PDB file of C-alpha atoms in Angstrom:
ATOM      1  CA  MET A   1     -77.267 -33.746   8.321  1.00  0.00           C
ATOM      2  CA  ILE A   2     -73.897 -32.875   9.813  1.00  0.00           C
ATOM      3  CA  SER A   3     -70.800 -34.673   8.528  1.00  0.00           C
ATOM      4  CA  VAL A   4     -67.849 -34.965  10.899  1.00  0.00           C
ATOM      5  CA  VAL A   5     -64.589 -35.389   8.977  1.00  0.00           C
ATOM      6  CA  ILE A   6     -61.580 -36.732  10.892  1.00  0.00           C
ATOM      7  CA  PRO A   7     -58.221 -37.065   9.100  1.00  0.00           C
ATOM      8  CA  CYS A   8     -55.856 -39.485  10.800  1.00  0.00           C
ATOM      9  CA  LYS A   9     -52.622 -41.387  10.382  1.00  0.00           C
ATOM     10  CA  ASN A  10     -51.498 -44.130  12.783  1.00  0.00           C
ATOM     11  CA  GLU A  11     -54.045 -43.243  15.480  1.00  0.00           C
ATOM     12  CA  ALA A  12     -55.324 -46.759  16.273  1.00  0.00           C
ATOM     13  CA  GLU A  13     -54.927 -46.250  20.020  1.00  0.00           C
ATOM     14  CA  ASN A  14     -56.782 -42.921  20.023  1.00  0.00           C
ATOM     15  CA  LEU A  15     -59.675 -43.586  17.643  1.00  0.00           C
ATOM     16  CA  GLY A  16     -61.880 -45.805  19.809  1.00  0.00           C
ATOM     17  CA  LEU A  17     -62.382 -43.312  22.625  1.00  0.00           C
ATOM     18  CA  LEU A  18     -62.464 -40.372  20.230  1.00  0.00           C
ATOM     19  CA  LEU A  19     -65.280 -41.896  18.178  1.00  0.00           C
ATOM     20  CA  ASP A  20     -67.191 -42.665  21.378  1.00  0.00           C
ATOM     21  CA  GLU A  21     -66.924 -38.977  22.253  1.00  0.00           C
ATOM     22  CA  VAL A  22     -68.140 -37.905  18.814  1.00  0.00           C
ATOM     23  CA  ASP A  23     -71.194 -40.173  19.087  1.00  0.00           C
ATOM     24  CA  ALA A  24     -71.964 -38.789  22.554  1.00  0.00           C
ATOM     25  CA  ALA A  25     -71.615 -35.191  21.362  1.00  0.00           C
ATOM     26  CA  PHE A  26     -74.071 -35.689  18.480  1.00  0.00           C
ATOM     27  CA  ALA A  27     -76.579 -37.951  20.250  1.00  0.00           C
ATOM     28  CA  GLY A  28     -80.087 -37.171  19.013  1.00  0.00           C
ATOM     29  CA  ARG A  29     -78.860 -35.408  15.862  1.00  0.00           C
ATOM     30  CA  ASP A  30     -78.701 -36.442  12.231  1.00  0.00           C
ATOM     31  CA  TYR A  31     -74.989 -36.966  11.575  1.00  0.00           C
ATOM     32  CA  GLU A  32     -72.331 -39.158  10.024  1.00  0.00           C
ATOM     33  CA  VAL A  33     -68.647 -39.606  10.836  1.00  0.00           C
ATOM     34  CA  ILE A  34     -66.044 -39.943   8.092  1.00  0.00           C
ATOM     35  CA  VAL A  35     -62.557 -41.018   9.145  1.00  0.00           C
ATOM     36  CA  VAL A  36     -59.951 -40.604   6.423  1.00  0.00           C
ATOM     37  CA  ASP A  37     -57.089 -43.035   7.019  1.00  0.00           C
ATOM     38  CA  ASP A  38     -54.093 -41.316   5.437  1.00  0.00           C
ATOM     39  CA  GLY A  39     -52.024 -44.404   4.665  1.00  0.00           C
ATOM     40  CA  SER A  40     -51.669 -45.657   8.239  1.00  0.00           C
ATOM     41  CA  THR A  41     -49.234 -48.492   8.928  1.00  0.00           C
ATOM     42  CA  ASP A  42     -50.577 -49.453  12.369  1.00  0.00           C
ATOM     43  CA  ARG A  43     -53.910 -51.109  13.294  1.00  0.00           C
ATOM     44  CA  THR A  44     -56.023 -48.096  12.305  1.00  0.00           C
ATOM     45  CA  ALA A  45     -57.760 -50.007   9.485  1.00  0.00           C
ATOM     46  CA  ASP A  46     -58.663 -52.882  11.852  1.00  0.00           C
ATOM     47  CA  VAL A  47     -60.028 -50.522  14.483  1.00  0.00           C
ATOM     48  CA  LEU A  48     -62.201 -48.737  11.916  1.00  0.00           C
ATOM     49  CA  SER A  49     -63.461 -51.985  10.355  1.00  0.00           C
ATOM     50  CA  ALA A  50     -64.562 -53.298  13.755  1.00  0.00           C
ATOM     51  CA  ARG A  51     -66.246 -50.013  14.511  1.00  0.00           C
ATOM     52  CA  MET A  52     -68.170 -49.934  11.232  1.00  0.00           C
ATOM     53  CA  ALA A  53     -69.429 -53.467  11.889  1.00  0.00           C
ATOM     54  CA  ARG A  54     -71.289 -52.332  15.009  1.00  0.00           C
ATOM     55  CA  GLU A  55     -75.057 -52.165  14.729  1.00  0.00           C
ATOM     56  CA  GLY A  56     -76.232 -48.598  14.121  1.00  0.00           C
ATOM     57  CA  SER A  57     -72.744 -47.304  13.419  1.00  0.00           C
ATOM     58  CA  LYS A  58     -72.589 -43.817  11.904  1.00  0.00           C
ATOM     59  CA  LEU A  59     -69.021 -44.381  10.747  1.00  0.00           C
ATOM     60  CA  ARG A  60     -67.729 -44.317   7.195  1.00  0.00           C
ATOM     61  CA  CYS A  61     -64.061 -44.852   6.335  1.00  0.00           C
ATOM     62  CA  ILE A  62     -61.949 -43.649   3.430  1.00  0.00           C
ATOM     63  CA  ARG A  63     -58.413 -44.963   3.050  1.00  0.00           C
ATOM     64  CA  HIS A  64     -55.560 -43.395   1.090  1.00  0.00           C
ATOM     65  CA  ASP A  65     -53.284 -45.950  -0.545  1.00  0.00           C
ATOM     66  CA  ARG A  66     -50.357 -43.812   0.567  1.00  0.00           C
ATOM     67  CA  SER A  67     -49.881 -40.926   2.963  1.00  0.00           C
ATOM     68  CA  ALA A  68     -50.743 -37.627   1.270  1.00  0.00           C
ATOM     69  CA  GLY A  69     -50.867 -35.288   4.267  1.00  0.00           C
ATOM     70  CA  GLN A  70     -53.556 -33.762   6.448  1.00  0.00           C
ATOM     71  CA  SER A  71     -54.884 -31.353   3.827  1.00  0.00           C
ATOM     72  CA  ALA A  72     -55.431 -34.145   1.306  1.00  0.00           C
ATOM     73  CA  ALA A  73     -57.164 -36.247   3.965  1.00  0.00           C
ATOM     74  CA  VAL A  74     -59.522 -33.396   4.877  1.00  0.00           C
ATOM     75  CA  ARG A  75     -60.293 -32.840   1.196  1.00  0.00           C
ATOM     76  CA  SER A  76     -61.132 -36.508   0.627  1.00  0.00           C
ATOM     77  CA  GLY A  77     -63.541 -36.389   3.535  1.00  0.00           C
ATOM     78  CA  VAL A  78     -65.132 -33.133   2.399  1.00  0.00           C
ATOM     79  CA  PHE A  79     -65.937 -34.499  -1.055  1.00  0.00           C
ATOM     80  CA  ALA A  80     -67.303 -37.753   0.385  1.00  0.00           C
ATOM     81  CA  ALA A  81     -69.527 -36.003   2.942  1.00  0.00           C
ATOM     82  CA  ARG A  82     -73.313 -36.191   2.597  1.00  0.00           C
ATOM     83  CA  GLY A  83     -74.157 -33.516   5.154  1.00  0.00           C
ATOM     84  CA  ASP A  84     -75.086 -29.876   4.579  1.00  0.00           C
ATOM     85  CA  ILE A  85     -72.578 -28.801   7.229  1.00  0.00           C
ATOM     86  CA  ILE A  86     -69.116 -30.322   7.519  1.00  0.00           C
ATOM     87  CA  CYS A  87     -67.354 -30.296  10.873  1.00  0.00           C
ATOM     88  CA  THR A  88     -63.650 -31.105  11.029  1.00  0.00           C
ATOM     89  CA  MET A  89     -61.384 -32.171  13.864  1.00  0.00           C
ATOM     90  CA  ASP A  90     -57.984 -33.813  14.284  1.00  0.00           C
ATOM     91  CA  GLY A  91     -57.708 -37.550  14.911  1.00  0.00           C
ATOM     92  CA  ASP A  92     -55.190 -37.433  17.762  1.00  0.00           C
ATOM     93  CA  GLY A  93     -57.698 -36.704  20.537  1.00  0.00           C
ATOM     94  CA  GLN A  94     -56.401 -33.218  21.346  1.00  0.00           C
ATOM     95  CA  ASN A  95     -59.578 -31.648  19.917  1.00  0.00           C
ATOM     96  CA  ASP A  96     -62.640 -32.133  22.135  1.00  0.00           C
ATOM     97  CA  PRO A  97     -65.632 -33.256  19.989  1.00  0.00           C
ATOM     98  CA  ALA A  98     -68.018 -31.633  22.492  1.00  0.00           C
ATOM     99  CA  TYR A  99     -67.336 -28.309  20.757  1.00  0.00           C
ATOM    100  CA  LEU A 100     -68.452 -29.510  17.314  1.00  0.00           C
ATOM    101  CA  PRO A 101     -72.234 -29.203  17.885  1.00  0.00           C
ATOM    102  CA  GLN A 102     -71.647 -25.715  19.292  1.00  0.00           C
ATOM    103  CA  LEU A 103     -69.732 -24.721  16.173  1.00  0.00           C
ATOM    104  CA  ALA A 104     -72.427 -26.153  13.895  1.00  0.00           C
ATOM    105  CA  ASP A 105     -75.180 -24.343  15.831  1.00  0.00           C
ATOM    106  CA  ALA A 106     -73.245 -21.058  15.734  1.00  0.00           C
ATOM    107  CA  LEU A 107     -72.834 -21.391  11.975  1.00  0.00           C
ATOM    108  CA  LEU A 108     -76.558 -22.054  11.473  1.00  0.00           C
ATOM    109  CA  ALA A 109     -77.568 -19.193  13.772  1.00  0.00           C
ATOM    110  CA  ALA A 110     -75.382 -16.739  11.864  1.00  0.00           C
ATOM    111  CA  GLY A 111     -77.317 -17.300   8.636  1.00  0.00           C
ATOM    112  CA  PRO A 112     -76.283 -17.803   5.008  1.00  0.00           C
ATOM    113  CA  GLY A 113     -73.609 -15.104   5.111  1.00  0.00           C
ATOM    114  CA  ALA A 114     -71.464 -17.118   7.517  1.00  0.00           C
ATOM    115  CA  GLY A 115     -68.633 -19.094   5.987  1.00  0.00           C
ATOM    116  CA  VAL A 116     -66.987 -20.852   8.911  1.00  0.00           C
ATOM    117  CA  ALA A 117     -67.261 -21.273  12.659  1.00  0.00           C
ATOM    118  CA  ALA A 118     -63.720 -21.841  13.892  1.00  0.00           C
ATOM    119  CA  GLY A 119     -62.346 -23.009  17.210  1.00  0.00           C
ATOM    120  CA  GLN A 120     -59.625 -20.925  18.853  1.00  0.00           C
ATOM    121  CA  ARG A 121     -57.451 -22.788  21.357  1.00  0.00           C
ATOM    122  CA  LEU A 122     -56.983 -21.064  24.709  1.00  0.00           C
ATOM    123  CA  LYS A 123     -54.388 -23.382  26.269  1.00  0.00           C
ATOM    124  CA  ARG A 124     -52.025 -25.218  23.968  1.00  0.00           C
ATOM    125  CA  THR A 125     -50.619 -28.582  25.013  1.00  0.00           C
ATOM    126  CA  ASP A 126     -47.934 -28.887  22.317  1.00  0.00           C
ATOM    127  CA  THR A 127     -44.231 -28.614  23.132  1.00  0.00           C
ATOM    128  CA  TRP A 128     -42.802 -25.165  23.749  1.00  0.00           C
ATOM    129  CA  LEU A 129     -40.962 -25.199  20.425  1.00  0.00           C
ATOM    130  CA  LYS A 130     -44.059 -26.163  18.429  1.00  0.00           C
ATOM    131  CA  GLN A 131     -46.089 -23.490  20.180  1.00  0.00           C
ATOM    132  CA  ARG A 132     -43.486 -20.856  19.328  1.00  0.00           C
ATOM    133  CA  ALA A 133     -43.395 -21.906  15.673  1.00  0.00           C
ATOM    134  CA  SER A 134     -47.198 -21.904  15.484  1.00  0.00           C
ATOM    135  CA  ARG A 135     -47.447 -18.509  17.214  1.00  0.00           C
ATOM    136  CA  PHE A 136     -44.934 -17.013  14.804  1.00  0.00           C
ATOM    137  CA  ALA A 137     -46.827 -18.344  11.771  1.00  0.00           C
ATOM    138  CA  ASN A 138     -50.208 -17.216  13.117  1.00  0.00           C
ATOM    139  CA  ASN A 139     -48.960 -13.720  13.914  1.00  0.00           C
ATOM    140  CA  LEU A 140     -47.425 -13.361  10.471  1.00  0.00           C
ATOM    141  CA  ARG A 141     -50.547 -14.732   8.800  1.00  0.00           C
ATOM    142  CA  GLN A 142     -52.827 -12.368  10.719  1.00  0.00           C
ATOM    143  CA  SER A 143     -50.664  -9.340   9.869  1.00  0.00           C
ATOM    144  CA  VAL A 144     -50.910 -10.183   6.164  1.00  0.00           C
ATOM    145  CA  LEU A 145     -54.423 -11.598   5.761  1.00  0.00           C
ATOM    146  CA  LYS A 146     -56.248  -9.753   8.579  1.00  0.00           C
ATOM    147  CA  ASP A 147     -59.015 -12.351   8.806  1.00  0.00           C
ATOM    148  CA  GLY A 148     -59.503 -11.881  12.562  1.00  0.00           C
ATOM    149  CA  THR A 149     -58.418 -15.462  13.317  1.00  0.00           C
ATOM    150  CA  ARG A 150     -55.676 -15.875  15.888  1.00  0.00           C
ATOM    151  CA  ASP A 151     -55.412 -19.689  15.633  1.00  0.00           C
ATOM    152  CA  SER A 152     -56.094 -20.890  12.096  1.00  0.00           C
ATOM    153  CA  GLY A 153     -54.428 -24.239  12.811  1.00  0.00           C
ATOM    154  CA  CYS A 154     -57.129 -25.444  15.215  1.00  0.00           C
ATOM    155  CA  GLY A 155     -58.780 -28.499  13.661  1.00  0.00           C
ATOM    156  CA  LEU A 156     -62.239 -27.709  15.095  1.00  0.00           C
ATOM    157  CA  LYS A 157     -64.290 -26.038  12.370  1.00  0.00           C
ATOM    158  CA  ALA A 158     -67.800 -26.059  10.897  1.00  0.00           C
ATOM    159  CA  VAL A 159     -68.241 -25.046   7.243  1.00  0.00           C
ATOM    160  CA  PRO A 160     -71.178 -25.222   4.796  1.00  0.00           C
ATOM    161  CA  ALA A 161     -70.524 -28.153   2.461  1.00  0.00           C
ATOM    162  CA  GLU A 162     -71.150 -26.166  -0.710  1.00  0.00           C
ATOM    163  CA  LEU A 163     -68.616 -23.532   0.330  1.00  0.00           C
ATOM    164  CA  PHE A 164     -66.020 -26.047   1.531  1.00  0.00           C
ATOM    165  CA  ARG A 165     -65.975 -27.821  -1.839  1.00  0.00           C
ATOM    166  CA  SER A 166     -65.597 -24.551  -3.755  1.00  0.00           C
ATOM    167  CA  LEU A 167     -62.493 -23.308  -1.920  1.00  0.00           C
ATOM    168  CA  PRO A 168     -59.214 -23.431  -3.861  1.00  0.00           C
ATOM    169  CA  TYR A 169     -57.186 -26.451  -2.786  1.00  0.00           C
ATOM    170  CA  PHE A 170     -53.469 -26.644  -2.038  1.00  0.00           C
ATOM    171  CA  ASP A 171     -51.311 -28.533   0.445  1.00  0.00           C
ATOM    172  CA  GLY A 172     -51.864 -26.729   3.730  1.00  0.00           C
ATOM    173  CA  TRP A 173     -55.289 -25.275   2.851  1.00  0.00           C
ATOM    174  CA  HIS A 174     -56.887 -26.536   6.081  1.00  0.00           C
ATOM    175  CA  ARG A 175     -54.956 -23.821   7.963  1.00  0.00           C
ATOM    176  CA  TYR A 176     -56.383 -21.059   5.776  1.00  0.00           C
ATOM    177  CA  ILE A 177     -60.095 -21.911   5.712  1.00  0.00           C
ATOM    178  CA  PRO A 178     -61.147 -18.650   7.487  1.00  0.00           C
ATOM    179  CA  ALA A 179     -59.148 -16.481   5.079  1.00  0.00           C
ATOM    180  CA  LEU A 180     -60.449 -18.392   2.069  1.00  0.00           C
ATOM    181  CA  ALA A 181     -64.025 -18.041   3.355  1.00  0.00           C
ATOM    182  CA  VAL A 182     -63.536 -14.270   3.682  1.00  0.00           C
ATOM    183  CA  ARG A 183     -62.315 -14.273   0.079  1.00  0.00           C
ATOM    184  CA  GLU A 184     -65.741 -15.629  -0.892  1.00  0.00           C
ATOM    185  CA  GLY A 185     -67.485 -12.761   0.908  1.00  0.00           C
ATOM    186  CA  ARG A 186     -68.429 -14.844   3.972  1.00  0.00           C
ATOM    187  CA  THR A 187     -68.040 -13.991   7.634  1.00  0.00           C
ATOM    188  CA  VAL A 188     -66.060 -15.946  10.234  1.00  0.00           C
ATOM    189  CA  ILE A 189     -67.349 -16.870  13.697  1.00  0.00           C
ATOM    190  CA  HIS A 190     -64.936 -17.768  16.489  1.00  0.00           C
ATOM    191  CA  LEU A 191     -65.411 -19.992  19.519  1.00  0.00           C
ATOM    192  CA  ASP A 192     -62.841 -20.385  22.287  1.00  0.00           C
ATOM    193  CA  VAL A 193     -61.976 -24.048  22.907  1.00  0.00           C
ATOM    194  CA  THR A 194     -59.677 -25.906  25.274  1.00  0.00           C
ATOM    195  CA  ASP A 195     -56.863 -28.030  23.896  1.00  0.00           C
ATOM    196  CA  ARG A 196     -56.200 -31.490  25.391  1.00  0.00           C
ATOM    197  CA  GLN A 197     -53.141 -33.644  25.853  1.00  0.00           C
ATOM    198  CA  ARG A 198     -52.564 -36.393  23.300  1.00  0.00           C
ATOM    199  CA  ARG A 199     -53.456 -39.690  24.983  1.00  0.00           C
ATOM    200  CA  HIS A 200     -51.311 -42.074  22.922  1.00  0.00           C
ATOM    201  CA  GLY A 201     -48.572 -41.939  20.308  1.00  0.00           C
ATOM    202  CA  GLN A 202     -46.836 -38.917  18.878  1.00  0.00           C
ATOM    203  CA  SER A 203     -47.639 -36.234  16.362  1.00  0.00           C
ATOM    204  CA  ASN A 204     -47.379 -37.071  12.664  1.00  0.00           C
ATOM    205  CA  TYR A 205     -46.838 -33.401  11.816  1.00  0.00           C
ATOM    206  CA  GLY A 206     -43.610 -31.683  12.781  1.00  0.00           C
ATOM    207  CA  ILE A 207     -42.586 -28.102  13.427  1.00  0.00           C
ATOM    208  CA  LEU A 208     -42.081 -27.310   9.750  1.00  0.00           C
ATOM    209  CA  ASP A 209     -45.496 -28.694   8.863  1.00  0.00           C
ATOM    210  CA  ARG A 210     -47.300 -26.815  11.645  1.00  0.00           C
ATOM    211  CA  GLY A 211     -45.453 -23.521  11.587  1.00  0.00           C
ATOM    212  CA  LEU A 212     -42.681 -22.478   9.257  1.00  0.00           C
ATOM    213  CA  ARG A 213     -43.915 -24.309   6.164  1.00  0.00           C
ATOM    214  CA  GLY A 214     -47.207 -22.428   6.446  1.00  0.00           C
ATOM    215  CA  VAL A 215     -45.351 -19.181   5.794  1.00  0.00           C
ATOM    216  CA  LEU A 216     -44.724 -20.346   2.221  1.00  0.00           C
ATOM    217  CA  ASP A 217     -48.460 -20.805   1.679  1.00  0.00           C
ATOM    218  CA  LEU A 218     -49.244 -17.401   3.133  1.00  0.00           C
ATOM    219  CA  PHE A 219     -48.220 -15.447   0.072  1.00  0.00           C
ATOM    220  CA  GLY A 220     -50.234 -17.703  -2.205  1.00  0.00           C
ATOM    221  CA  VAL A 221     -53.368 -17.046  -0.127  1.00  0.00           C
ATOM    222  CA  TRP A 222     -52.555 -13.327  -0.083  1.00  0.00           C
ATOM    223  CA  TRP A 223     -52.365 -13.413  -3.897  1.00  0.00           C
ATOM    224  CA  LEU A 224     -55.696 -15.244  -4.136  1.00  0.00           C
ATOM    225  CA  ARG A 225     -57.305 -12.636  -1.892  1.00  0.00           C
ATOM    226  CA  LYS A 226     -55.901  -9.777  -3.963  1.00  0.00           C
ATOM    227  CA  ARG A 227     -57.126 -11.312  -7.208  1.00  0.00           C
ATOM    228  CA  ARG A 228     -60.744 -11.276  -6.001  1.00  0.00           C
ATOM    229  CA  LYS A 229     -61.485  -7.795  -4.717  1.00  0.00           C
ATOM    230  CA  VAL A 230     -65.220  -7.781  -5.450  1.00  0.00           C
ATOM    231  CA  VAL A 231     -67.671 -10.543  -4.584  1.00  0.00           C
ATOM    232  CA  PRO A 232     -70.976  -9.701  -6.301  1.00  0.00           C
ATOM    233  CA  THR A 233     -74.373 -11.033  -5.347  1.00  0.00           C
ATOM    234  CA  ALA A 234     -75.622 -13.048  -8.298  1.00  0.00           C
ATOM    235  CA  THR A 235     -79.408 -13.084  -8.872  1.00  0.00           C
ATOM    236  CA  GLU A 236     -81.158 -14.778 -11.765  1.00  0.00           C
ATOM    237  CA  ILE A 237     -83.703 -12.516 -13.438  1.00  0.00           C
ATOM    238  CA  GLY A 238     -87.013 -14.128 -14.321  1.00  0.00           C
ATOM    239  CA  ARG A 239     -88.228 -14.204 -17.892  1.00  0.00           C
TER     240      ARG A 239
END
């Protein structure tokens, strides 16, 4: 089974069409969809309740009693997931769900040594200022961590569930999944994806959250990488 985890906050107007797209992308597959409502104050809860009431719905919903941020929402979904592979995407509609099966298939094809299949956006639709902040943070991150990922902030990812749950958690961890997977001795696969315009509403994450704040996390991830220089292969010896 594949679990699709979608963190969202105040995305009532975007969720209906987005969930239709997810269902279309995974038609004929064994999958579930987990939307984590991060303390929304709009009609998100009503939209999700109506959706879950549909016959044959694959949707599950987790609600935070207060907003805890995107990383916390992703984590809640990861630990609730029942699938062997967990795919993530943003809830604002800018990520195209059509790429998720491709990422899951690429991860499976790469074998047990693969840690994450990550989308890499080719054409950004954010404002010029947000793109500049994100580019600065990504360039700095790549120069320090050297994980081969040019766009760690893209929400489109596929990760083995057992690995996802073992990664060290901190606020902002969803932007460092490739680097944390490399720390565990896993490889990273990249897939170019196209970014889309947000259909409704406005972003719940500002410039500091997307770009400059990530610089503070960078040195913590660098320290974690340095503290695990050897990843042995553990084999149980029979009696």
